[in-house]
Coordinates of C-alpha atoms in Angstrom, one line a residue:
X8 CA 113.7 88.4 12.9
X9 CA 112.1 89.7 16.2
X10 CA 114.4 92.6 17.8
X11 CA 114.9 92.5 21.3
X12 CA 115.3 95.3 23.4
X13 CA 118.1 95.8 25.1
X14 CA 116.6 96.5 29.2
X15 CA 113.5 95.4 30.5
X16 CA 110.9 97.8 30.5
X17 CA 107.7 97.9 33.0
X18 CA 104.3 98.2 31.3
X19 CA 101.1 99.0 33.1
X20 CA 98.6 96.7 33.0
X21 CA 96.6 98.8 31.3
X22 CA 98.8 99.0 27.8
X23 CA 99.0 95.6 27.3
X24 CA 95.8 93.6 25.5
X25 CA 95.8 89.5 24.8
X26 CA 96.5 88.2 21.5
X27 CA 93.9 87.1 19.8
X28 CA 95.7 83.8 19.1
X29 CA 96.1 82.9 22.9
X30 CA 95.2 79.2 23.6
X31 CA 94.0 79.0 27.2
X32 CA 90.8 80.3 27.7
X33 CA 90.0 78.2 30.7
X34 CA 92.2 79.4 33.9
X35 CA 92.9 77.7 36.9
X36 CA 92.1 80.0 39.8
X37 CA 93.9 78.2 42.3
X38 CA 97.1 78.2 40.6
X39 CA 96.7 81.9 39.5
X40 CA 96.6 82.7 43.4
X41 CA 99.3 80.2 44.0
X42 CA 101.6 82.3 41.6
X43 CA 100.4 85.7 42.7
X44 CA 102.2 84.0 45.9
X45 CA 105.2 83.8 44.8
X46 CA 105.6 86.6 42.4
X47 CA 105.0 88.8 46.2
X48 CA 107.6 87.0 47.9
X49 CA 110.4 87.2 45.2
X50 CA 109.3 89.1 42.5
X51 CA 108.6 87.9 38.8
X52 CA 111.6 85.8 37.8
X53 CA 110.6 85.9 33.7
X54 CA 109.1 88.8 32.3
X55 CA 106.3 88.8 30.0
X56 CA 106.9 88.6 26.5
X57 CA 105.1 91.7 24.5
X58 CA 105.0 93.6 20.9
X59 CA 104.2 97.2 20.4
X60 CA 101.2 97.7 18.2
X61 CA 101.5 101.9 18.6
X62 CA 102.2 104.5 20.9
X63 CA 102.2 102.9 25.1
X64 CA 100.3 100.0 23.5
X65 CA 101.1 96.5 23.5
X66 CA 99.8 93.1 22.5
X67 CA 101.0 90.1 25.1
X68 CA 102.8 87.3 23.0
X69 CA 103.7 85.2 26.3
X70 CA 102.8 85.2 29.6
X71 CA 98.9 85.4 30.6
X72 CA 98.9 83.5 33.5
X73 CA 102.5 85.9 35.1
X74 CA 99.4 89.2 33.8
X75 CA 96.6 87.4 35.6
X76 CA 98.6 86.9 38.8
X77 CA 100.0 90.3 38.4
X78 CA 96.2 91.9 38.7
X79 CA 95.4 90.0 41.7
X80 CA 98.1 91.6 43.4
X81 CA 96.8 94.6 42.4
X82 CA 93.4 93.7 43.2
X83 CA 94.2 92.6 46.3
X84 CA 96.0 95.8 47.6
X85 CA 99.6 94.1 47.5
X86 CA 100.8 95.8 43.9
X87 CA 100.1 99.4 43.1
X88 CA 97.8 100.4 39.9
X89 CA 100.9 102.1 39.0
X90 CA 103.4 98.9 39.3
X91 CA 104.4 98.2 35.6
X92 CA 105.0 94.6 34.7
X93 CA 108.6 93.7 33.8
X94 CA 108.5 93.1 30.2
X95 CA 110.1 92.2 27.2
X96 CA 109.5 94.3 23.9
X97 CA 110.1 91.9 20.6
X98 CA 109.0 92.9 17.0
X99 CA 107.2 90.0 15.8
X100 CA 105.4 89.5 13.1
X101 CA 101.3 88.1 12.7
X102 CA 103.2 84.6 12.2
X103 CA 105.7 84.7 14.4
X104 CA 103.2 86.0 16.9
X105 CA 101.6 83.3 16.6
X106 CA 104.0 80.5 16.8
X107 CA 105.2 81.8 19.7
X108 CA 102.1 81.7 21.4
X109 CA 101.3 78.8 20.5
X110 CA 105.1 76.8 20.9
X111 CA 105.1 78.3 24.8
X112 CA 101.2 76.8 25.4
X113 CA 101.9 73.7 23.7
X114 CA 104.9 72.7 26.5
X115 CA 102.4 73.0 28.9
X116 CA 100.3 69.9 29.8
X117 CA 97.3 71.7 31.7
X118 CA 96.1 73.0 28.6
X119 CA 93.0 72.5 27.0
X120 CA 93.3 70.2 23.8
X121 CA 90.0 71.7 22.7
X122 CA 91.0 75.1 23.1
X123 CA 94.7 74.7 21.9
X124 CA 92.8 73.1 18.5
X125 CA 90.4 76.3 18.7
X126 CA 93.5 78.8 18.6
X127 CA 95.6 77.0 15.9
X128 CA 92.4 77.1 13.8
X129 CA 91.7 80.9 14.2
X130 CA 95.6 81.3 13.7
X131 CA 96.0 79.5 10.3
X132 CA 92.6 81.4 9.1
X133 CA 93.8 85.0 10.2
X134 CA 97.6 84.7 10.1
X135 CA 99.3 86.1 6.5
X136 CA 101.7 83.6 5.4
X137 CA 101.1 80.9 8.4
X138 CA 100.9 76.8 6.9
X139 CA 100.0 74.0 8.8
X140 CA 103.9 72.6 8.5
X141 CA 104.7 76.0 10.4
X142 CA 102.5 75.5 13.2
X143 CA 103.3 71.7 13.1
X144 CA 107.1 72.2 13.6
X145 CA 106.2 74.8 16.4
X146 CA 103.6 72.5 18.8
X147 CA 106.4 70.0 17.9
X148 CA 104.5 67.2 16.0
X149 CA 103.5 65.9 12.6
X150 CA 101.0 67.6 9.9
X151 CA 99.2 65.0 9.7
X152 CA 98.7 64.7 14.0
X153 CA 98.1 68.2 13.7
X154 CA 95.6 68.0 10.8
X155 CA 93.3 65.6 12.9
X156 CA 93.5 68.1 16.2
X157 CA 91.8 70.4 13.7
X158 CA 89.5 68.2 12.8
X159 CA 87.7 67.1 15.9
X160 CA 86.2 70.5 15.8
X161 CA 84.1 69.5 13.4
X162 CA 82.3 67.2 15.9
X163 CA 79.4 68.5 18.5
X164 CA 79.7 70.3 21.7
X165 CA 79.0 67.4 23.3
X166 CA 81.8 66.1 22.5
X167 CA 84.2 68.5 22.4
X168 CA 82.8 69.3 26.0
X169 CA 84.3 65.2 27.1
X170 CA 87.8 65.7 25.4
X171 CA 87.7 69.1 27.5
X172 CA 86.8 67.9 30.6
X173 CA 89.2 64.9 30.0
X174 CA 86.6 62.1 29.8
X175 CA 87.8 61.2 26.5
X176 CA 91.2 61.4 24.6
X177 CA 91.1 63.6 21.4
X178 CA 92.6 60.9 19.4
X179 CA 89.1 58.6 20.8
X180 CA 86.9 61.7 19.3
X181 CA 88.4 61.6 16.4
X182 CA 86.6 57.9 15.8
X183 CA 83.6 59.9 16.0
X184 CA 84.3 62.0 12.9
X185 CA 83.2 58.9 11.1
X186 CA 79.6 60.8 11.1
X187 CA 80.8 64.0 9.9
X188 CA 80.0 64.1 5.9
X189 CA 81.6 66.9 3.5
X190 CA 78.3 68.9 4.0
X191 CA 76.5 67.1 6.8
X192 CA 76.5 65.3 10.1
X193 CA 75.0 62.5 11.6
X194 CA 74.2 64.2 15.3
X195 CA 71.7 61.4 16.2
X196 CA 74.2 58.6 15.3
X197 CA 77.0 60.4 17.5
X198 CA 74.6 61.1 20.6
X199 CA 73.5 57.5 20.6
X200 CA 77.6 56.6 20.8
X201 CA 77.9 58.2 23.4
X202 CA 74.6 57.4 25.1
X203 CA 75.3 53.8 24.8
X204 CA 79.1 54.5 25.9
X205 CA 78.0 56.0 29.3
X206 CA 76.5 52.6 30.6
X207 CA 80.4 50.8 30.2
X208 CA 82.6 50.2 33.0
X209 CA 85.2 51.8 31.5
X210 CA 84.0 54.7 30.3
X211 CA 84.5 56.5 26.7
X212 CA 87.5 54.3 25.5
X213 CA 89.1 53.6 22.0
X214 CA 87.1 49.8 22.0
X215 CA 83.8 51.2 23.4
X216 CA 83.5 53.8 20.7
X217 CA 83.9 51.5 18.5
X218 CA 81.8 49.3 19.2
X219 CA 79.0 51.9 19.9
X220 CA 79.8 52.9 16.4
X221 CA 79.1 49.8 14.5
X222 CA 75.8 49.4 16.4
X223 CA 75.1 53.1 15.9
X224 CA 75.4 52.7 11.7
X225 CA 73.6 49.1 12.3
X226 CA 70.1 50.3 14.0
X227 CA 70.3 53.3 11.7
X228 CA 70.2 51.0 8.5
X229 CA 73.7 52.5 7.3
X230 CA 75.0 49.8 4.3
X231 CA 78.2 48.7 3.3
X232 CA 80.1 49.2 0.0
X233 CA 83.3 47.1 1.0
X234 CA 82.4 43.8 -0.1
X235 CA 85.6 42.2 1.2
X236 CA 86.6 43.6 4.7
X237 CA 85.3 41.4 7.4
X238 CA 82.9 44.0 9.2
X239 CA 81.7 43.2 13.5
X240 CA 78.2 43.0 12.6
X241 CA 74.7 41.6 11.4
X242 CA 71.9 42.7 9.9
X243 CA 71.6 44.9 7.4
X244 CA 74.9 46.8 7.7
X245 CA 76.3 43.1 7.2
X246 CA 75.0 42.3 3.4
X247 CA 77.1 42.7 0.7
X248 CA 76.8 44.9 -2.6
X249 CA 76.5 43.2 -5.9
X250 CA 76.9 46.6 -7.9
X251 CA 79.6 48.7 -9.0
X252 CA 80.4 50.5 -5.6
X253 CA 83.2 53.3 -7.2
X254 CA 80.5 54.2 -9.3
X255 CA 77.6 54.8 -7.0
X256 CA 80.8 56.6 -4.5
X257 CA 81.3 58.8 -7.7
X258 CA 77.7 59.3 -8.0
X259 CA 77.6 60.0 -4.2
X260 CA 80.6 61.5 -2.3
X261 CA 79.1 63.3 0.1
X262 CA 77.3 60.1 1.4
X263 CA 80.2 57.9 2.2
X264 CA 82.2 57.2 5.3
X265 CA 84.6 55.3 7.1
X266 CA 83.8 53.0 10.3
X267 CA 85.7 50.8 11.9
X268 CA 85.1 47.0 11.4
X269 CA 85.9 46.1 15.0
X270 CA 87.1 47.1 18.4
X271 CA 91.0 47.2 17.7
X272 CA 91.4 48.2 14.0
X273 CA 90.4 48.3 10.4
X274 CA 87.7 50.4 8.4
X275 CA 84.9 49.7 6.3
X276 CA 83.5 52.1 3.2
X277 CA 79.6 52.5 4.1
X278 CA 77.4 54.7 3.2
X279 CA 74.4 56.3 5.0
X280 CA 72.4 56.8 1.9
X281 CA 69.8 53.5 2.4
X282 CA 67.1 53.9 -0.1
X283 CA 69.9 54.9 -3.1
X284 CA 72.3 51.5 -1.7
X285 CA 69.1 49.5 -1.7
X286 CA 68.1 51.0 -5.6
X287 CA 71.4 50.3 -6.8
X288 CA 71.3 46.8 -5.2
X289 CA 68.2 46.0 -6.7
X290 CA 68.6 46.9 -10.4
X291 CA 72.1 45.2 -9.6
X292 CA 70.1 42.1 -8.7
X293 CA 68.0 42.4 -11.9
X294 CA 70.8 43.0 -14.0
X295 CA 73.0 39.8 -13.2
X296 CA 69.6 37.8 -12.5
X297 CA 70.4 37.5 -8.9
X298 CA 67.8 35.7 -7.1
X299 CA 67.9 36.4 -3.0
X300 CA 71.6 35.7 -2.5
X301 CA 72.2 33.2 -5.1
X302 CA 72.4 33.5 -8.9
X303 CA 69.1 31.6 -10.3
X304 CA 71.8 29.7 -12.5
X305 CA 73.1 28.0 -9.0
X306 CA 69.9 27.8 -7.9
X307 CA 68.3 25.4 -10.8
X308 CA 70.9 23.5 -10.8
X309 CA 70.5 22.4 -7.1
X310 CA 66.6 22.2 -7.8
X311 CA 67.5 19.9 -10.7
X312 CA 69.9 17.9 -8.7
X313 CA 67.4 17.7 -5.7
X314 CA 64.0 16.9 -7.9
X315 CA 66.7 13.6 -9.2
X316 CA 66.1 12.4 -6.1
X317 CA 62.4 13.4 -5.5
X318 CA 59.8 10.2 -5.2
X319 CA 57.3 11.9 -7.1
X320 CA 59.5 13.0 -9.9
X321 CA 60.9 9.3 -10.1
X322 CA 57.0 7.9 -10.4
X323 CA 56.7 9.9 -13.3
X324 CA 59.9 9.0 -14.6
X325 CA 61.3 11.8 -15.7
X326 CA 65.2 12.5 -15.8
X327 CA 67.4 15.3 -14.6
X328 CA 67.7 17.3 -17.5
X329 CA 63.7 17.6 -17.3
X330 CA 64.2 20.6 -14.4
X331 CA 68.0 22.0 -15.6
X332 CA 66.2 24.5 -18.4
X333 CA 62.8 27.0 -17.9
X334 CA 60.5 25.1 -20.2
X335 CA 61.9 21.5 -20.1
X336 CA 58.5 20.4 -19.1
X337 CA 55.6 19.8 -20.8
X338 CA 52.6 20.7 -19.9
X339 CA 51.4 17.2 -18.9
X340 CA 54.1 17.0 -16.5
X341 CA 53.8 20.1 -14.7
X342 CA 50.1 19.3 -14.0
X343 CA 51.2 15.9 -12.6
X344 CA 54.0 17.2 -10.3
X345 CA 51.5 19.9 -9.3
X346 CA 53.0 22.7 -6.6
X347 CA 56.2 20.5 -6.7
X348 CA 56.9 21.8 -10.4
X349 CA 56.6 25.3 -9.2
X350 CA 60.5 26.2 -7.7
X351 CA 59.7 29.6 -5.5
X352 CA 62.5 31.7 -6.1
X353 CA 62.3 33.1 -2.4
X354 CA 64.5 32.6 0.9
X355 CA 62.5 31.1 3.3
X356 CA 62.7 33.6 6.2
X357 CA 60.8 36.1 3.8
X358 CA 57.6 33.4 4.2
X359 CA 56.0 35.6 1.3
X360 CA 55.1 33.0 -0.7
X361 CA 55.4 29.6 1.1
X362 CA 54.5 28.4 4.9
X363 CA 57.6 27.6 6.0
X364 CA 56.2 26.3 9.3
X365 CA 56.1 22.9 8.1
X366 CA 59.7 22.8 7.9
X367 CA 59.9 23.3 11.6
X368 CA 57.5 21.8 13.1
X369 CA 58.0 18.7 15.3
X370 CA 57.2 14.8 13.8
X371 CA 55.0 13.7 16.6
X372 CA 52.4 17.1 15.5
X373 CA 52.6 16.7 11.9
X374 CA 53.7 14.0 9.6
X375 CA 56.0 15.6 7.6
X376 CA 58.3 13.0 6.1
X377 CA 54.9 11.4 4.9
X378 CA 53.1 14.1 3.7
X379 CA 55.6 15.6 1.9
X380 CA 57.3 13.1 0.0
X381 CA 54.0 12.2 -2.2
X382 CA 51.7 15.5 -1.6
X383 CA 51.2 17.7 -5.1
X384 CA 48.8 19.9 -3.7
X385 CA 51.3 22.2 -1.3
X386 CA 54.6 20.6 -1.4
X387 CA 57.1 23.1 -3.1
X388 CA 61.3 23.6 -2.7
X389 CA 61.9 26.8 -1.8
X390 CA 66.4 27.7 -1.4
X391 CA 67.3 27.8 2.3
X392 CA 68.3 31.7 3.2
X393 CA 71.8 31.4 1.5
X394 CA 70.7 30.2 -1.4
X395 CA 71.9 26.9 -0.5
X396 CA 69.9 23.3 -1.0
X397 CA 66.5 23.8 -1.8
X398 CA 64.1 22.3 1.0
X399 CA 60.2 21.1 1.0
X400 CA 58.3 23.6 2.1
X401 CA 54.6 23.7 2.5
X402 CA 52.9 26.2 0.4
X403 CA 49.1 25.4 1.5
X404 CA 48.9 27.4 4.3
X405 CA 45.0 25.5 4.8
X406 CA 46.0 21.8 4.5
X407 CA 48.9 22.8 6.9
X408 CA 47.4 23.9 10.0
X409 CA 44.3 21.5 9.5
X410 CA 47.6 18.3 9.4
X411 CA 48.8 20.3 12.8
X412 CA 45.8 20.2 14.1
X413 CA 45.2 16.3 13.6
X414 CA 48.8 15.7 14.3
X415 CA 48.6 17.6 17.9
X416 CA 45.1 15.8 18.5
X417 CA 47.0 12.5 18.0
X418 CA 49.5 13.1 20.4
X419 CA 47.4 14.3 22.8
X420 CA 45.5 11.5 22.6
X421 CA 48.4 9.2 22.7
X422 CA 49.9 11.3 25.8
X423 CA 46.3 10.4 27.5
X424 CA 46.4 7.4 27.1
X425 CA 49.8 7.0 28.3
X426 CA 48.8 8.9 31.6
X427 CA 45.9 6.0 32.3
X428 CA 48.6 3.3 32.6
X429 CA 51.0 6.0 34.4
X430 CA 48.6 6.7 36.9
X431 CA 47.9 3.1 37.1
X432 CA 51.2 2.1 38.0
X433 CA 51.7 5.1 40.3
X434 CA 48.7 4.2 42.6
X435 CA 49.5 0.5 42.4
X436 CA 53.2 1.4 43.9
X437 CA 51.6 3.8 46.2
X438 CA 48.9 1.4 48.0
X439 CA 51.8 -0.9 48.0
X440 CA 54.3 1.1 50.2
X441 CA 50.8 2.9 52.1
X442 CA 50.4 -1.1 53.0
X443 CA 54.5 -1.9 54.3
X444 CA 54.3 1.5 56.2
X445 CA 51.1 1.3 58.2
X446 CA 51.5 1.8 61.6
X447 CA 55.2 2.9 61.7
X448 CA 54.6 6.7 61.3
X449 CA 58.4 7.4 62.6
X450 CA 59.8 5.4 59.7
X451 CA 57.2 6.9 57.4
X452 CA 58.9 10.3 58.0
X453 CA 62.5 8.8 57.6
X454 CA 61.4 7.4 54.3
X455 CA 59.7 10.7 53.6
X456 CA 62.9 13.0 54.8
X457 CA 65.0 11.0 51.8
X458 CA 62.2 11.4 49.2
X459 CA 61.1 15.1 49.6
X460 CA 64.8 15.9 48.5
X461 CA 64.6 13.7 45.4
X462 CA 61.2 14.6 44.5
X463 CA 62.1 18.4 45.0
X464 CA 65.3 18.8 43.9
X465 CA 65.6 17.3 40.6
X466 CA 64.0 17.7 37.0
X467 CA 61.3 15.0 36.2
X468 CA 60.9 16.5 32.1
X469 CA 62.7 18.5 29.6
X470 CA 63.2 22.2 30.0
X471 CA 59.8 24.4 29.6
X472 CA 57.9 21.7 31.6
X473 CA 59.5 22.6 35.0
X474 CA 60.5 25.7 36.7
X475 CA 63.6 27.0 38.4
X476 CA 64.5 29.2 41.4
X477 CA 67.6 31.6 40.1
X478 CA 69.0 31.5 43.1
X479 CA 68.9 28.3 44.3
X480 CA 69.0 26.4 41.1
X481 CA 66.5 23.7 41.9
X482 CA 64.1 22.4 39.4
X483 CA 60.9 20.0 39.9
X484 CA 57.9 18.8 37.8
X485 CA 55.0 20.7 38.3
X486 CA 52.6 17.5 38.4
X487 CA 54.7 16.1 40.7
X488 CA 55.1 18.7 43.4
X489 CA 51.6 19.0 43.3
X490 CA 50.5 15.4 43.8
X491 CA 52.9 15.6 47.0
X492 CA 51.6 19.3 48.1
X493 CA 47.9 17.5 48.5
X494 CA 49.3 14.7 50.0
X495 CA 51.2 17.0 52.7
X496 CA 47.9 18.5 53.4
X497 CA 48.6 21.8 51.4
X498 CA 46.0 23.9 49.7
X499 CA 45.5 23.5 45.9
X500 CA 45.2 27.0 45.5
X501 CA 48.3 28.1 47.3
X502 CA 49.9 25.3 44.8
X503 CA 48.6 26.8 42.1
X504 CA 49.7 30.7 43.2
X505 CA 53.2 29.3 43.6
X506 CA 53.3 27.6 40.0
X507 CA 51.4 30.8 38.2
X508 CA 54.4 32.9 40.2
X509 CA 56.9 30.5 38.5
X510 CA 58.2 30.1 42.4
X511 CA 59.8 27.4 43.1
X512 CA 57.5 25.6 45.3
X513 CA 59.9 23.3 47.3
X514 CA 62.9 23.8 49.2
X515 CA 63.7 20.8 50.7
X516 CA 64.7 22.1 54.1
X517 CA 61.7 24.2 54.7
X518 CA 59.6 21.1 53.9
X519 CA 61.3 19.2 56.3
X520 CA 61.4 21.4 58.8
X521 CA 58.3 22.9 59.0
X522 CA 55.3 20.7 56.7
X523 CA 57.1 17.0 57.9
X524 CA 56.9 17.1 62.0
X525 CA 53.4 19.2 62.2
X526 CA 52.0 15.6 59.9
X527 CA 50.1 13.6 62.1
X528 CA 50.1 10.5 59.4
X529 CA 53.3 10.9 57.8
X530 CA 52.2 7.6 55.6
X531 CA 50.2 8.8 52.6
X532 CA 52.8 11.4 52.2
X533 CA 55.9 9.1 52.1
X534 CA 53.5 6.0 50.0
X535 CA 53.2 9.6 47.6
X536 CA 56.4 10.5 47.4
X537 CA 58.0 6.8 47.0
X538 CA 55.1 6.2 44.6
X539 CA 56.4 9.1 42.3
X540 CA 60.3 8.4 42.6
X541 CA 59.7 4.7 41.2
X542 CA 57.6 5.7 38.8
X543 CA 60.4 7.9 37.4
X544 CA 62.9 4.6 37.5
X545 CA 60.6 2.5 35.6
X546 CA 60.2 5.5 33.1
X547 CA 64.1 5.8 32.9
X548 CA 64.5 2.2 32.1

């Protein structure tokens, strides 16, 4: 037990070193001056706390900042060189040295967590005899709490220079020690965390780190090995093993680790290893007879139950059971069902082996209901992505954009020809209202003020064939708005810079304001604009 003297001695300055344990290395100046203040105006109330290492030597236990404040007196003229420190002399052991130390810096809250975790390490790796429950029940908290403020050490300066500064809580960096293997860590990983992290509002929180973290093992191709927690995510990070995972863990510990599956709570087992996950998955695949994400088992059976139904299949007459076994067709039969006999075993958003264009594109450009249902030249089923209901797909990439190409000159020639009866009807109505308005020019530009706003400020086709204005929110047809920019007496060309610009080229009160009054025959305009809006109302009905 530590023997206390029974007086209080005075030490000079210069017989008394720092214990190598000490916890602060990062001082406040301003509140060493402000205690140098005090200690001249009524003297040091607590003495400094000190062991004797040998003769007019000692080794400070407690009581830096009281020594630090003492030398500025000194330095500043107000103590003498001379002036021992009021002291008390304690025999202490390495261990109780260092609980000491380390119980009086713990009750202070304007100490460094980085630095308290610094001194606690050095203490349990130089102290005889000292255990983490020892130091635990002197900083007043758990093992375990006190086992992960060792561990953030582990992480990079860069971090460790946040939790210092106070940026970030300890117990946030200590997400971060996700990337920190048994004999490695993932630096890029972590700076891209915290990269990411700076651009949120709030800074380098609990929910932001994880987050950050999920992405971070995401873009770096990072897999899973928990096949049942529900992980935030997509993409590869997001596809589940079909191999023995505690086997390839055994086979590689040093590659695993723990994120978290969202921004509140909950890990996931991962591993950073991608080309040995991706092996493993593979001869997994091989081994069970997997098939993209569905046992081929599942899948013929769908393709059987699917070719049931098929029009060709029913021409030739041949029953289910034909397509539920590998060599249930004869050879006569596969050469009449042709590429429909052949199933691709292939998700179609690998397009390795089939076009799956066809699937998507629109009737009116190729006839696909058609086509399909008889063609044996490039019609195949191909299993939808999760392995799901197998779906026509065309395999002839040749046949498949000469049909698009026939199917889009079809409908442009259909859309022509519609435009001739359009543009019929549009001048009809427009020589028609030119006729009624000639000669009243003032209630021309009346019937002009309530059309410019209609014509302007509304959409006259589907999204992708107008533009917008952001800010103002006002769509118009492009055709339109420039039938009634030539008919207000405006340049093609400006029309055309405006429409390139994806500007929007009316605003109703500019037009009025400034195109409408300078018109000195305000009729073809308002015939134009009239001409237009019932055009639209005979389209609508």
């Amino acid at each position: 037990m530590p023997r206390n003297l029974s007086t209080i001695i005075e030490i000079p300055l210069d017989q008394i070193v720092a214990s190598p344990w000490e916890t602060r290395k990062t001082i406040d100046q301003q509140g060493i001056e402000e205690l140098a203040d005090s200690i001249d105006q009524v003297d040091l109330l607590q003495p400094i706390v000190v062991r004797p290492i040998r003769r007019n030597l000692y080794e400070r236990s407690s009581g830096q900042r009281r020594m630090l404040a003492w030398q500025l007196l000194v330095d500043r003229g107000r103590k003498k060189p001379t002036d021992g420190i009021p002291a008390i002399v304690q025999d202490l052991s390495d261990r109780e040295m260092v609980l000491a130390t380390l119980a009086e810096n713990s009750a202070r809250q304007d100490v460094d967590t980085v630095e308290e975790a610094r001194a606690m390490a050095l203490a349990l790796e130089t102290a005889e005899g000292l255990t983490q429950k020892d130091l635990a029940e002197a900083v007043s908290t758990s093992p375990a709490n006190l086992s992960n403020r060792l561990r953030i050490l582990r992480l990079p300066d860069s971090v460790l220079q946040l939790v210092s500064e106070g940026r970030m809580a300890w117990t946030t960096a200590r997400e971060l020690l996700c990337f920190v293997g048994a004999d490695h860590i993932h630096a890029e990983e972590i700076a891209l965390v915290l990269e990411e992290a700076r651009g949120w509002h709030n800074g380098f929180t609990g929910p932001v780190i994880r987050r950050e973290i999920i992405d971070a093992c995401r873009k770096n191709r990072w897999r899973r090995l928990d096949a049942e927690t529900p992980i935030m995510t997509y993409g590869a990070l997001d596809t589940k093993p079909v191999f023995d995972t505690k086997a390839f863990g055994d086979a590689h510990p040093e590659l695993l680790h723990r994120i978290p599956t969202s921004e509140r709570s909950g890990q996931c087992l991962v591993t950073c290893a991608d080309k040995a996950w991706l092996s493993a998955q593979e001869k997994a695949k091989k081994a069970l007879g997997h098939v993209g994400n569905a046992k081929p088992v599942q899948n013929r059976a769908l393709w059987a139950d699917v070719m049931a139904t098929d029009q060709v299949v029913k021409c030739l007459g041949l029953a289910r059971e034909k397509f539920s076994g590998e060599k249930s067709l004869t050879d006569e039969e596969l050469d009449a069902l042709g590429t429909r006999a052949r199933f691709v075993k292939v998700a179609p958003s690998s397009y390795k082996e089939i076009s799956a264009k066809g699937w998507y594109s629109p009737p009116k450009f190729f006839p696909s209901g058609t086509c399909f249902s008889t063609c044996t030249d490039g019609a195949v089923y191909a299993p939808s992505a999760n392995g799901g209901t197998p779906f026509l797909h065309c395999s002839n990439a040749k046949c498949y954009a000469q049909k698009c190409a026939e199917g889009k000159a079809r409908a442009q020639a259909k859309e022509e020809r519609r435009m001739v009866h359009v543009d019929a009807a549009r001048r009809k109505h427009r020589d028609a209202v030119e006729r009624a308005l000639k000669g009243n020019p003032e209630v021309a530009r009346a019937v002009l003020a309530l059309a410019v706003a209609e014509v302007t400020g509304r959409p006259e086709a589907p999204p992708g064939y107008g533009y917008h204005d952001g800010r103002e929110q006002l769509y118009y047809h492009a055709p339109s708005a420039t039938r009634l920019a030539v008919a207000l007496g405006l340049s093609l060309d400006d029309v055309q810079e405006k429409l390139d610009r994806r500007e929007i080229l009316w605003y109703s009160q500019t037009v009025l304001d400034d195109i409408v009054p300078q018109l000195d025959d305000p009729v073809p305009a308002a015939a134009e604009a009239l001409s237009i809006l019932m055009q639209r109302m005979e389209e609508q009905r």
